[in-house]
Coordinates of C-alpha atoms in Angstrom, one line a residue:
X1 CA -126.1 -133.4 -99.1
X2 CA -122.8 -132.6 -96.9
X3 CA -122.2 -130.1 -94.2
X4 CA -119.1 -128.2 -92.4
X5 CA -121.6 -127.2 -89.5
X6 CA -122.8 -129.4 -86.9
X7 CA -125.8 -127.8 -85.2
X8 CA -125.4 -127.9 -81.7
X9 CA -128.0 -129.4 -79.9
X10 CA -129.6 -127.7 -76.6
X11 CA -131.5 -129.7 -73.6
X12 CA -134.6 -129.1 -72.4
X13 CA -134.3 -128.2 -68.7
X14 CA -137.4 -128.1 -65.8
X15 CA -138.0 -124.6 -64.7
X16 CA -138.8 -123.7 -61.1
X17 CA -141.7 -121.8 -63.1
X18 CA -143.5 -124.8 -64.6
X19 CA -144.3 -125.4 -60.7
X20 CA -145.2 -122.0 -59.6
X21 CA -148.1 -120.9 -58.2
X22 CA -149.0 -117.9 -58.3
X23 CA -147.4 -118.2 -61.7
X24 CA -144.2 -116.8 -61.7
X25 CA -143.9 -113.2 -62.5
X26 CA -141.0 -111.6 -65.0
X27 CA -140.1 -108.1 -66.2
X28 CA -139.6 -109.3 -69.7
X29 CA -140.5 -112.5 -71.6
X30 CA -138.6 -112.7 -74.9
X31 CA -140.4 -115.2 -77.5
X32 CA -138.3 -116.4 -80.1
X33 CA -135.0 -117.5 -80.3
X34 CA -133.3 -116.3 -83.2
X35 CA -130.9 -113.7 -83.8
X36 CA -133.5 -110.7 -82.8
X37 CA -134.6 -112.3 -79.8
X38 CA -131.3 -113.7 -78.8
X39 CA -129.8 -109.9 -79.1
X40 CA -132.3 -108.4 -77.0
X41 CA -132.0 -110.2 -74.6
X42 CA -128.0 -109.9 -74.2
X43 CA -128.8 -105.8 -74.7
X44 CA -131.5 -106.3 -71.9
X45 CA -129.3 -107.9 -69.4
X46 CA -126.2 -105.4 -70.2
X47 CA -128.4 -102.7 -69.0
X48 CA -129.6 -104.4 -65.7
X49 CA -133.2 -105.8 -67.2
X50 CA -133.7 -109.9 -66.4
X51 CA -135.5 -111.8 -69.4
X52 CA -136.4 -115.1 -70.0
X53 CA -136.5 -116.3 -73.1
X54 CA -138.8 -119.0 -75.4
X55 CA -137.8 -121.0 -78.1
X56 CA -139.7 -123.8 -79.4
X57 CA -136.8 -125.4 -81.0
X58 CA -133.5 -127.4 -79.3
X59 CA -130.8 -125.8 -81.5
X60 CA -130.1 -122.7 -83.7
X61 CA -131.3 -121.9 -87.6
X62 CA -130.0 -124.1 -90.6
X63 CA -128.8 -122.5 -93.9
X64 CA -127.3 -119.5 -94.9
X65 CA -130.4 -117.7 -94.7
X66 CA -129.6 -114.3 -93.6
X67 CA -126.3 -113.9 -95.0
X68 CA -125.7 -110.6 -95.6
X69 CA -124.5 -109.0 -92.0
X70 CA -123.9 -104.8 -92.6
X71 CA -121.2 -102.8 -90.5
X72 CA -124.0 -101.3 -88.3
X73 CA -125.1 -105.0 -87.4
X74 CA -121.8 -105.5 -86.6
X75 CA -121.6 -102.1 -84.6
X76 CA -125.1 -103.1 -83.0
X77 CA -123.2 -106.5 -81.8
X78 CA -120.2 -105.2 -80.7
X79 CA -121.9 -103.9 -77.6
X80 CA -123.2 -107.9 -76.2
X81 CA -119.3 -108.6 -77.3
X82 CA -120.5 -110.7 -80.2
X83 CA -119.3 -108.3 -83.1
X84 CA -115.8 -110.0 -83.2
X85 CA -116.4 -113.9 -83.6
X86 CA -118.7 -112.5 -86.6
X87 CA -115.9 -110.8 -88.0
X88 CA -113.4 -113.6 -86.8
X89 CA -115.1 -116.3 -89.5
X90 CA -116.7 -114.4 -92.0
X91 CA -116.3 -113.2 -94.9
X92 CA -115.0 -109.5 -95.3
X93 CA -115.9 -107.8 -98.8
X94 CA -116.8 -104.4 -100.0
X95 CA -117.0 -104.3 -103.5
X96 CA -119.4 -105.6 -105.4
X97 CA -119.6 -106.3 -109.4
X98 CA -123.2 -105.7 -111.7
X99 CA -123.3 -108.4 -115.0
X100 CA -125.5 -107.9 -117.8
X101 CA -125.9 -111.2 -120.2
X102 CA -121.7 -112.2 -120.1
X103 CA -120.4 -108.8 -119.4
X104 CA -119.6 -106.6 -116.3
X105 CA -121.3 -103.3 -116.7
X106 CA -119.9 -101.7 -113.3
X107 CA -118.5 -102.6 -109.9
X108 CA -119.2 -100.3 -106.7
X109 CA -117.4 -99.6 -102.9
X110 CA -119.4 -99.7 -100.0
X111 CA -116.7 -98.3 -98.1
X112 CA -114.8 -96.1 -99.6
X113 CA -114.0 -94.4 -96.3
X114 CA -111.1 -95.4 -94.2
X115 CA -111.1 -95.2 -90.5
X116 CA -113.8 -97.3 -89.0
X117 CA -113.5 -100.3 -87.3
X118 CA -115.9 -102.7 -89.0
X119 CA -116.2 -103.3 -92.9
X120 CA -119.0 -102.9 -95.1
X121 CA -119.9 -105.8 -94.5
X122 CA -119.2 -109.9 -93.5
X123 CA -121.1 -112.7 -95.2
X124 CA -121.8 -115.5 -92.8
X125 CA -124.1 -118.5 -92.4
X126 CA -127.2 -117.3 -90.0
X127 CA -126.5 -120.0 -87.9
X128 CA -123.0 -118.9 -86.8
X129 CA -124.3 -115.2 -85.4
X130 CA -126.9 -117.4 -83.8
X131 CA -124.5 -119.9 -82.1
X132 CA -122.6 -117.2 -80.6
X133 CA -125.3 -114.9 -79.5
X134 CA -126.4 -118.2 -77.4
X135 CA -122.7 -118.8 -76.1
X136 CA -122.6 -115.5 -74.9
X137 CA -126.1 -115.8 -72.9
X138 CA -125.1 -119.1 -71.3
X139 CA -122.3 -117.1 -69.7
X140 CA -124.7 -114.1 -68.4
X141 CA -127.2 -115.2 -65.5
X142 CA -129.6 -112.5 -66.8
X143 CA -131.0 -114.6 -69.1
X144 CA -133.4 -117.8 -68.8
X145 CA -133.1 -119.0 -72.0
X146 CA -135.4 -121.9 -72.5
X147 CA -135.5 -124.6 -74.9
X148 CA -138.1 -126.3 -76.3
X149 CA -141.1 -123.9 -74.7
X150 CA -143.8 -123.4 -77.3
X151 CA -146.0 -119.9 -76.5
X152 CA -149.4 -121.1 -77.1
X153 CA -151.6 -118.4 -75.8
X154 CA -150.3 -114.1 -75.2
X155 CA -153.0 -112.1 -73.5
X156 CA -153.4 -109.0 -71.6
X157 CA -154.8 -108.6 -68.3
X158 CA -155.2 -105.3 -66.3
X159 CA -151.0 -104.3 -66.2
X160 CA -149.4 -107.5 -67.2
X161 CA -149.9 -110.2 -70.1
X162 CA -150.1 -113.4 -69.5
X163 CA -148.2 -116.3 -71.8
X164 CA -148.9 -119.5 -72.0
X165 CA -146.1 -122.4 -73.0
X166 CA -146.1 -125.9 -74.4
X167 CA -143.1 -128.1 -73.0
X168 CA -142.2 -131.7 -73.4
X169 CA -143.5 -132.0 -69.6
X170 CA -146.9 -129.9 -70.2
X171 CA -148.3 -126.8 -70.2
X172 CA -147.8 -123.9 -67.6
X173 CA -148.2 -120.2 -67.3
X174 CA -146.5 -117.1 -66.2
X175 CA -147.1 -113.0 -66.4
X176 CA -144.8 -110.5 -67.4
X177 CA -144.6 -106.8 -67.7
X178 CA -143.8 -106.3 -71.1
X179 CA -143.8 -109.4 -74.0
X180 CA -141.4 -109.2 -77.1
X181 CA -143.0 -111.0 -79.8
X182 CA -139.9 -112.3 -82.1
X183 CA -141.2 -115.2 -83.2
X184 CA -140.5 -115.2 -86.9
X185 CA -142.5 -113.9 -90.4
X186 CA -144.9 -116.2 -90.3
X187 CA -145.3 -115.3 -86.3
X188 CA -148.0 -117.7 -84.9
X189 CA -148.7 -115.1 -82.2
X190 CA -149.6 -112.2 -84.7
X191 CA -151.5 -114.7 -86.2
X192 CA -153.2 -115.6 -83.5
X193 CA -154.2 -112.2 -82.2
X194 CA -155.4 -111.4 -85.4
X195 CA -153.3 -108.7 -86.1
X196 CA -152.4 -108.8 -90.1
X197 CA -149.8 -107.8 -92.0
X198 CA -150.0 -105.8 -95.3
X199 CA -147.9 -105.1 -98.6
X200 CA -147.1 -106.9 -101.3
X201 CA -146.6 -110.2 -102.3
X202 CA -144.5 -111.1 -105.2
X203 CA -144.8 -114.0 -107.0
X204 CA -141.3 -114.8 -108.5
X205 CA -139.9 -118.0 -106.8
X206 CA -135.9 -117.9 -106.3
X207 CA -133.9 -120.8 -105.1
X208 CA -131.1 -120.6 -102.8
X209 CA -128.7 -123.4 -103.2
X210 CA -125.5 -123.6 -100.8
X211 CA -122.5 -125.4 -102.2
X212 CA -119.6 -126.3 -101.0
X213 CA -116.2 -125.9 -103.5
X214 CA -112.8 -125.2 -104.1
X215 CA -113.0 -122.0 -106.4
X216 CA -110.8 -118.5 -107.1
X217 CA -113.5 -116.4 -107.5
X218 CA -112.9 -113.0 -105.3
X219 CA -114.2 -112.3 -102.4
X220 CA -116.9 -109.6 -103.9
X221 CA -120.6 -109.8 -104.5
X222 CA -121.6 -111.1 -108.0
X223 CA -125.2 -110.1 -109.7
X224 CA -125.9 -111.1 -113.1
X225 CA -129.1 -109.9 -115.6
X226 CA -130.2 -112.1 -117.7
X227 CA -126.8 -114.3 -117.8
X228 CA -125.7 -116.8 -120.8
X229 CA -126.5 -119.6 -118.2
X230 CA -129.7 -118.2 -117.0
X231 CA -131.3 -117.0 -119.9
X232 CA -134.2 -114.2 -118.6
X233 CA -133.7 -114.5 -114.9
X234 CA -131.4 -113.2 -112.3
X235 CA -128.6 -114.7 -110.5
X236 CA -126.4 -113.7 -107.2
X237 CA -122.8 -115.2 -106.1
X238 CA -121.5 -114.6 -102.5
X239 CA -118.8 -116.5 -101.0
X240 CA -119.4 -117.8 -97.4
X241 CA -117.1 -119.6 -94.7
X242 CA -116.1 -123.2 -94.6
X243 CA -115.8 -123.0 -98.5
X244 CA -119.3 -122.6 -99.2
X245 CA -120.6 -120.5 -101.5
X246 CA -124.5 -119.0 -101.5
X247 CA -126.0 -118.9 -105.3
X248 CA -129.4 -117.3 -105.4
X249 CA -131.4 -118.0 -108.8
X250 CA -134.4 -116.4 -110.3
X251 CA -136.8 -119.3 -111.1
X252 CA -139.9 -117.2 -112.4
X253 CA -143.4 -117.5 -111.7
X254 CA -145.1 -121.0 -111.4
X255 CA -141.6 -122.9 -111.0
X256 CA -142.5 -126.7 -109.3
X257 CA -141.2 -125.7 -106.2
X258 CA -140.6 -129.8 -105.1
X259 CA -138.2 -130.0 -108.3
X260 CA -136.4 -127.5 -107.2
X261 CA -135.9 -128.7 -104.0
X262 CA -134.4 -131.7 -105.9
X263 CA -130.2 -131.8 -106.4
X264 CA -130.7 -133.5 -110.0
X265 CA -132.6 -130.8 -110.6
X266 CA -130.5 -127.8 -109.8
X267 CA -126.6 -129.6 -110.8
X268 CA -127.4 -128.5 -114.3
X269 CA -127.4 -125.4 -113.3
X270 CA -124.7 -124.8 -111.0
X271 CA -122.7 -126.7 -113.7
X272 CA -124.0 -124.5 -116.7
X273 CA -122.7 -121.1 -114.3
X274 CA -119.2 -122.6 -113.0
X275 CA -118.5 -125.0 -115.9
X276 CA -118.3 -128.8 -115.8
X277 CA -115.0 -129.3 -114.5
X278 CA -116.0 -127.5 -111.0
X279 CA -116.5 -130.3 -108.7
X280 CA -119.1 -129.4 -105.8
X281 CA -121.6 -130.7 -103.1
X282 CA -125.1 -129.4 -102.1
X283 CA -125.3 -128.1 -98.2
X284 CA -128.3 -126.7 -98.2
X285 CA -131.5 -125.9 -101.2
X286 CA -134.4 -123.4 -100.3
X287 CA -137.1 -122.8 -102.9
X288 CA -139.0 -119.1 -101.7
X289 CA -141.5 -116.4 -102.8
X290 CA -141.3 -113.5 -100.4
X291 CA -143.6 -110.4 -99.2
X292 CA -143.0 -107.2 -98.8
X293 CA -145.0 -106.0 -96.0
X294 CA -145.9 -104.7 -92.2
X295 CA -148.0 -104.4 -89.1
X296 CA -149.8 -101.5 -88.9
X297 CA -148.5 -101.2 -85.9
X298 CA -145.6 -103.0 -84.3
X299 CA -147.6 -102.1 -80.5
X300 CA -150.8 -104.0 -79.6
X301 CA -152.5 -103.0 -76.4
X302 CA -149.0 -101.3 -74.8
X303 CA -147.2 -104.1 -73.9
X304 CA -147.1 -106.9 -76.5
X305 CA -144.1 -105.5 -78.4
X306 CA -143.7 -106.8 -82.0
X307 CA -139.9 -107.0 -83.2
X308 CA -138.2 -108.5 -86.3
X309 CA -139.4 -110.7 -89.1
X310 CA -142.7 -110.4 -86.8
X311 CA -143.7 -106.6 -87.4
X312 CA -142.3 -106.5 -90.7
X313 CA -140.9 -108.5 -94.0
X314 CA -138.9 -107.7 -96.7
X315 CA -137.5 -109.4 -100.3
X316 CA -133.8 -110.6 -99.7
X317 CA -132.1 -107.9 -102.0
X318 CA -130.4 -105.8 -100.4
X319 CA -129.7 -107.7 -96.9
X320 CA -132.6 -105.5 -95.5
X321 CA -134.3 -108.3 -93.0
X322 CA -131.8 -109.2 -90.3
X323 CA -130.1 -105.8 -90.5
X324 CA -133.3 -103.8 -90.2
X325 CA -134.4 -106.3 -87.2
X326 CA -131.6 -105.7 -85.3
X327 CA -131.2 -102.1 -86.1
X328 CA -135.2 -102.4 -84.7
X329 CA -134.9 -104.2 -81.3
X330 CA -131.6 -101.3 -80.3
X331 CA -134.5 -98.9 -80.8
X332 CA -136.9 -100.8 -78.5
X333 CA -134.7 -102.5 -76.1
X334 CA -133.2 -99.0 -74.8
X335 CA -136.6 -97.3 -74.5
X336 CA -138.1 -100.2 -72.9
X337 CA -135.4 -100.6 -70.5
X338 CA -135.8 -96.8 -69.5
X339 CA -139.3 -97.2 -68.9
X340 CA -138.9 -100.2 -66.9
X341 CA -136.5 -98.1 -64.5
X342 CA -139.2 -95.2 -63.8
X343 CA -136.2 -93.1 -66.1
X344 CA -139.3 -92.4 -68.8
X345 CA -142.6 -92.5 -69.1
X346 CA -144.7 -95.4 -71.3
X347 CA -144.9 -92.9 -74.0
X348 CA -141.7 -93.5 -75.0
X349 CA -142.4 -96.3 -76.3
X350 CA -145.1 -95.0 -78.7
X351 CA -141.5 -93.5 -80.6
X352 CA -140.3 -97.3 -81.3
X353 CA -143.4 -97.6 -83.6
X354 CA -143.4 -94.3 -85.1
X355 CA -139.4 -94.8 -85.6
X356 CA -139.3 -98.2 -86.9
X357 CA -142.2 -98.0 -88.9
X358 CA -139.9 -94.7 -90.7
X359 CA -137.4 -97.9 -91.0
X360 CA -139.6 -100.7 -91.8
X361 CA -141.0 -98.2 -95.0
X362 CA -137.5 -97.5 -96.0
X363 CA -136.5 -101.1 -96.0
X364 CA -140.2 -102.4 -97.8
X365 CA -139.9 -99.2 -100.5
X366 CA -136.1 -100.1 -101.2
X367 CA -136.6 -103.8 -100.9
X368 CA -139.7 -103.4 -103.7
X369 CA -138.3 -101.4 -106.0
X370 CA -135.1 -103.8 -106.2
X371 CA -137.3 -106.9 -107.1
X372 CA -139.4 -104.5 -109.2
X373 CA -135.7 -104.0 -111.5
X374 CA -134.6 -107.4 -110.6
X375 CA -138.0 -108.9 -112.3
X376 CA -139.6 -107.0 -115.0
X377 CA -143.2 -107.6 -115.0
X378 CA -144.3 -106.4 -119.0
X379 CA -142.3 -105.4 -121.9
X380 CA -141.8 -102.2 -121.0
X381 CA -140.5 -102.4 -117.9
X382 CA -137.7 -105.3 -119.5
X383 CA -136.7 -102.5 -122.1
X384 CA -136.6 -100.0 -119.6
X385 CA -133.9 -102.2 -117.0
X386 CA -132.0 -103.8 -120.1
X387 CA -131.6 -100.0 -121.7
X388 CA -129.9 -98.5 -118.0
X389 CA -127.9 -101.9 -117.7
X390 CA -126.2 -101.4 -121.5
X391 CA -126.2 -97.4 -120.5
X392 CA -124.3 -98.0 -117.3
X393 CA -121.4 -99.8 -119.1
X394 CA -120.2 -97.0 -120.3
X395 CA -122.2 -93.7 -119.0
X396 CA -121.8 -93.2 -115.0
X397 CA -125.0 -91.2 -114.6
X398 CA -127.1 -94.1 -115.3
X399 CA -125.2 -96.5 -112.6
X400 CA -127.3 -95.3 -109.9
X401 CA -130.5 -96.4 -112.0
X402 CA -129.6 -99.9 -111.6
X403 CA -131.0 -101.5 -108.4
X404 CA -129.6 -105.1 -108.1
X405 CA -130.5 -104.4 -104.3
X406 CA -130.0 -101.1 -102.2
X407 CA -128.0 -102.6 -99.7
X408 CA -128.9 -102.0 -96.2
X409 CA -127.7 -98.6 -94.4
X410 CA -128.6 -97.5 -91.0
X411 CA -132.1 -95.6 -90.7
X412 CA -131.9 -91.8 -90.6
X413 CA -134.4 -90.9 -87.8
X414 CA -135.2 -87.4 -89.5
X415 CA -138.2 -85.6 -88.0
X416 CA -138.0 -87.5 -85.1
X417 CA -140.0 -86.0 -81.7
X418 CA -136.5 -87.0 -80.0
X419 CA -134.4 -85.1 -81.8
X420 CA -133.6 -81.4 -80.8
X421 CA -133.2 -79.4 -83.7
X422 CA -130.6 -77.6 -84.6
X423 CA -130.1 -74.1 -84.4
X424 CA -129.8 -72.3 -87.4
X425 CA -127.1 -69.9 -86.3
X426 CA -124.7 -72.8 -85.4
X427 CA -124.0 -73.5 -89.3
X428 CA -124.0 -77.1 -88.6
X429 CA -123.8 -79.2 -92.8
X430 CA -126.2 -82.3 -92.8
X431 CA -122.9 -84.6 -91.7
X432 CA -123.9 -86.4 -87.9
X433 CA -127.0 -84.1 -87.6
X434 CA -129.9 -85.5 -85.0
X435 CA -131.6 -88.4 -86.1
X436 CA -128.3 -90.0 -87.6
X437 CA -126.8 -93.0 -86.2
X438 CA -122.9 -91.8 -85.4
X439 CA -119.8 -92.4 -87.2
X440 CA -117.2 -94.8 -86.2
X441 CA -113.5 -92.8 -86.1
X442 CA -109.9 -94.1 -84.5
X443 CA -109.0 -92.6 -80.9
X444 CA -106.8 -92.8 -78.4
X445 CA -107.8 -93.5 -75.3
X446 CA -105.2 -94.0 -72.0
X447 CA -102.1 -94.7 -74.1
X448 CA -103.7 -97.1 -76.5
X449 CA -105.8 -97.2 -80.2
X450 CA -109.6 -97.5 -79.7
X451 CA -112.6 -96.7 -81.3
X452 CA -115.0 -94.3 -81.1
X453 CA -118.3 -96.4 -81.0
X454 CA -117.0 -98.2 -78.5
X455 CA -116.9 -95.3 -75.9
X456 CA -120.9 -95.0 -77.1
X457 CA -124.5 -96.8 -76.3
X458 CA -126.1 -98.4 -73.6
X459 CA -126.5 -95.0 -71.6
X460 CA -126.5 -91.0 -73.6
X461 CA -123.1 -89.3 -74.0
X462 CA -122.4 -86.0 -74.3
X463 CA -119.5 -85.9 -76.5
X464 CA -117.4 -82.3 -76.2
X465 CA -114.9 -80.8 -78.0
X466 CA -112.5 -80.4 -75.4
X467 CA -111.3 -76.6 -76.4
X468 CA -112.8 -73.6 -74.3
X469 CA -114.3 -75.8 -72.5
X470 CA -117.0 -75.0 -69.3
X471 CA -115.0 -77.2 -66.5
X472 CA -118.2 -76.2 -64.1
X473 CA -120.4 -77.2 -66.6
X474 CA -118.8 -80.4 -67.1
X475 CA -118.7 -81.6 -63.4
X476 CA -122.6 -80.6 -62.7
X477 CA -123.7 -82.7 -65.7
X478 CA -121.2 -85.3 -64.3
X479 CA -123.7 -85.9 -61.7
X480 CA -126.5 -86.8 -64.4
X481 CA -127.8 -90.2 -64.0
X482 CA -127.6 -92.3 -67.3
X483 CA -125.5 -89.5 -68.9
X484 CA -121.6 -89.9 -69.5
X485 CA -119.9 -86.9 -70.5
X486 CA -116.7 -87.3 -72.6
X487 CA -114.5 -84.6 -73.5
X488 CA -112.0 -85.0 -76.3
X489 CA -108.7 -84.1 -76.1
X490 CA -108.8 -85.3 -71.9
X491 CA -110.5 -88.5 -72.4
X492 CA -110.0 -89.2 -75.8
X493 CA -107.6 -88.0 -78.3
X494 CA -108.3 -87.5 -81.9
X495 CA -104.7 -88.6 -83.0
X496 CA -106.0 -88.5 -86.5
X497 CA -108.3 -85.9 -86.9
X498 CA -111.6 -87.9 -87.9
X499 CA -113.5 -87.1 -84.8
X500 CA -113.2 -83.2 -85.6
X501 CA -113.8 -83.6 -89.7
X502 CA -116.6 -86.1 -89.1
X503 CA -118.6 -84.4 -86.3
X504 CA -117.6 -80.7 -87.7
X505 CA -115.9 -79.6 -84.2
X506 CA -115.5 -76.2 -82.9
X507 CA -114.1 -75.3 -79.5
X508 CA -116.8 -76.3 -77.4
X509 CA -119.2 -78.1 -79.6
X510 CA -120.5 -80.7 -78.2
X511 CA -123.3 -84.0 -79.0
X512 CA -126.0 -85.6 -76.8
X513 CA -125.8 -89.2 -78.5
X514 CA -128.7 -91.3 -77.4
X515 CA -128.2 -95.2 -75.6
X516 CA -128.6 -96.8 -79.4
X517 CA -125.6 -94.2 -81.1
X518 CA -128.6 -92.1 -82.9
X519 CA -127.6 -88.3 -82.6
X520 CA -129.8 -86.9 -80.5
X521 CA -129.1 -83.1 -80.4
X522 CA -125.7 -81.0 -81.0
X523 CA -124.9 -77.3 -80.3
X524 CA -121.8 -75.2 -81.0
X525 CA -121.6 -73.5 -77.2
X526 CA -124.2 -75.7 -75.0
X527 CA -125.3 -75.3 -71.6
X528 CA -125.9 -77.5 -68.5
X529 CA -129.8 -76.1 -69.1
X530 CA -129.9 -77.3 -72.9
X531 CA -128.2 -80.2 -72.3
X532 CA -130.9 -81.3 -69.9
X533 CA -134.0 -80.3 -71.9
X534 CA -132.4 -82.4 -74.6
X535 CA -132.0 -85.4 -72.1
X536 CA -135.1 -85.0 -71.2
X537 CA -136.9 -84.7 -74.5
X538 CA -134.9 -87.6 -75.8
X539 CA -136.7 -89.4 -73.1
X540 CA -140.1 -88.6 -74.4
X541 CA -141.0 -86.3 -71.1
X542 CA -142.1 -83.9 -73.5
X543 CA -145.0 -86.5 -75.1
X544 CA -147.0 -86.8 -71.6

């Protein structure tokens, strides 16, 4: 096999903490290295907290694996300035094309809408997003990233848990307030505290193979049903950087997972889908089955946190995994880090399960019912997906039956004990209401073009529409810790009208938008008084 990437490789270096004793304390340990980890650890230090984090590897992921990163991932890493070199060498695309034996049944736009920074989404190697999360730590002295430090042993005791690490120079120990467990699906730590996961397991095996060619095909995502190449199975195209291209097949049930594994095994098929004459080299094979499943809860005695691929699992269709994990640790990392400052009480923290288990369900429920389409499992269920794939050719009402994989959206928080509810006399439509993560629009903002996401996160916002506006109100909230207020039409300008027609603005409306861009509460005329009770039930001072 042949690859473009050369995985860099990271030293081991002596801590001052393998030589501590008492052993050394920290605010946060981090364990696990990949891209959930890495982000919350950048997101920690942005908002003041120190971490240290473990990784029992000496460089980042090989593969494609997840490949798939969504507009709100890229929104999510905009704010630890990693968003751009994502976009920089991926793959841009938006449109996306449904096959059914040799013929194209329907194509679909994931963003339709214009005015937002980011596209739909960027395909890219999981190793890239990795690579730069870690260049971007090595320049913030926040973060102890260490290499090479296996966590044997996480326990509690009394206030603070107590982690135990392998190293190439021995063992040694240190305590912590608060552990993130990030540590991957199989997660040796969930294992080890006994704390299982259930769902579903499916037993189709797919096989991912990575190739590297010279080919026209667009940049768009490709499904076939039951293709002339691969009779009775599924197959997915997506075109990657460096010339690579990721093909996901269907295998079935019971498929030798070794031969597959095997390049004289899979050649015959890449050559039956692209035709002979396409020349190509292997990068990378993967042979998987997948689960479907959860924690029950993603919080085990307070303060060993559970995050990622850890607290929950989902199939690959419909780019659910890394994009739900990283939608997951914004939702922790801002609660966490207000807790750590005395800003909010522990039972905040309670709100990241009952949250993210809202998203984890969403993610598992869409995740299932794409593999349930994707792989019939009787007769009837075949008749039923082959009937809405010939329907959907030509009938639009039956498009929206066929699930080649719901692709992954930001979680709604609706019903959240955050949110404020809205008032029923301000006539507010279901567009930006609590609960929903904000829309992007283009600004102004001192002379030159900007966005709007970027003026949100790490810290709420009150966003106001800057006509009628209370200037007495606006300076007392100004002295609101961990609140910013911004006033359109003084701070920003709406130069194109999106902020008004996507937030429904009326003179003096205004938002309370929470540190991770979720909506917290909105009113048409607000007050200094509502404003605060918001604040403060955003917090969770209303759960003690």
């Amino acid at each position: 096999m042949v690859t473009t990437y050369k995985n860099p490789v990271y030293e081991f270096r002596h801590s001052p903490d393998q030589d501590a004793q008492p052993p050394a304390h920290h605010p946060v340990i981090i364990v696990g290295g990949g891209p959930t980890g890495l982000y919350c650890a950048l997101d920690f230090a942005k908002q003041g907290i120190p971490t240290v984090v473990l990784d029992e590897d000496n460089t980042v992921s090989f593969g494609s694996r997840a490949l798939c990163f969504s507009k709100r991932t890229l929104e999510i890493l905009d704010r630890v300035e990693c968003g751009q070199p994502v976009v920089d060498k991926g793959v841009t695309w938006q449109l996306g094309k449904v096959f059914f034996h040799d013929r194209q049944v329907y194509e679909f736009n994931l963003l339709p809408e214009d005015g937002h920074e980011r596209p739909a989404f960027v395909n890219i190697q999981q190793y890239y997003p990795e690579e730069y999360l870690v260049n971007r730590i090595q320049k913030t002295p926040a973060i102890d990233l260490r290499w090479q430090s296996k966590v044997t042993q996480v326990r509690r005791q009394g206030e603070h848990v107590i982690i135990t690490v392998q190293t190439p120079e021995g063992q040694y120990t240190m305590t912590c307030d608060y552990v993130l467990v990030a540590d991957g699906a199989n997660s040796p730590i969930r294992e080890s505290l006994g704390l299982p996961s259930t769902g579903q397991v499916f037993n189709d095996t797919f096989l991912i193979a990575d190739i590297l060619m010279k080919a026209d095909f667009p940049t768009e995502r490709w499904f076939w049903f039951d293709p002339p190449f691969h009779p009775g199975q599924s197959v997915l195209l997506h075109k990657q950087p460096d010339g690579c291209w990721r093909i996901d097949f269907q295998l079935g049930a019971g498929a030798d997972r070794h031969a597959w594994k095997q390049p004289e095994k899979v050649r015959p098929l890449i050559q039956a889908m692209l035709g002979a004459d396409i020349e190509f080299e292997f990068e990378w094979l993967s042979v998987y089955s997948f689960r479907c499943r959860r924690m029950e809860s993603f919080i085990h005695e307070q303060r060993i946190l559970f995050v990622g691929d850890a607290a929950h699992q989902v199939s690959p269709f419909g780019a659910r995994g890394a994009n739900g994990a990283l939608q997951a640790a914004e939702n922790l990392v801002w609660k966490l880090v207000r807790v750590l400052k005395g800003q909010a009480p522990q039972a905040l923290l309670t709100t990241y399960d009952q949250e993210r288990s809202h998203g984890a369900d969403e993610n598992i429920l869409n995740s299932s019912r794409a593999t349930d389409f994707i792989t019939p499992k009787n007769r009837m269920t075949r008749l039923f997906r082959d009937t809405v794939l010939e329907l959907a050719e030509h009938y639009p009402f039956a498009r929206p039956l066929v699930n080649s994989g719901r692709l992954s959206v930001p979680c709604v928080y609706d019903g959240s004990v955050l949110n404020t509810p809205d008032q029923i006399q301000d006539g507010f439509g279901p567009k930006q209401r609590p609960g929903l993560v904000c829309k992007d629009a283009p600004i102004v903002q001192g002379g030159k073009s900007a966005w709007l996401l970027r003026q949100l996160g790490d810290r709420f916002v009150l966003l106001v529409d800057g006509r009628e506006v209370n200037e007495a109100a606006i300076t007392e909230l100004a002295q609101e810790q961990d609140l910013t207020v911004l006033v359109l039409d003084r701070d920003i300008q709406d130069v194109e009208g999106k902020v008004r027609e996507r937030y429904e603005l009326q003179p003096n409306t205004a938002y309370l938008i929470r540190p991770d861009q979720h909506v917290a509460a909105r009113w048409r005329q607000w007050s200094v008084a509502a404003v605060k009770q918001a604040m403060a039930r955003a917090l969770g001072k209303e759960l003690v």
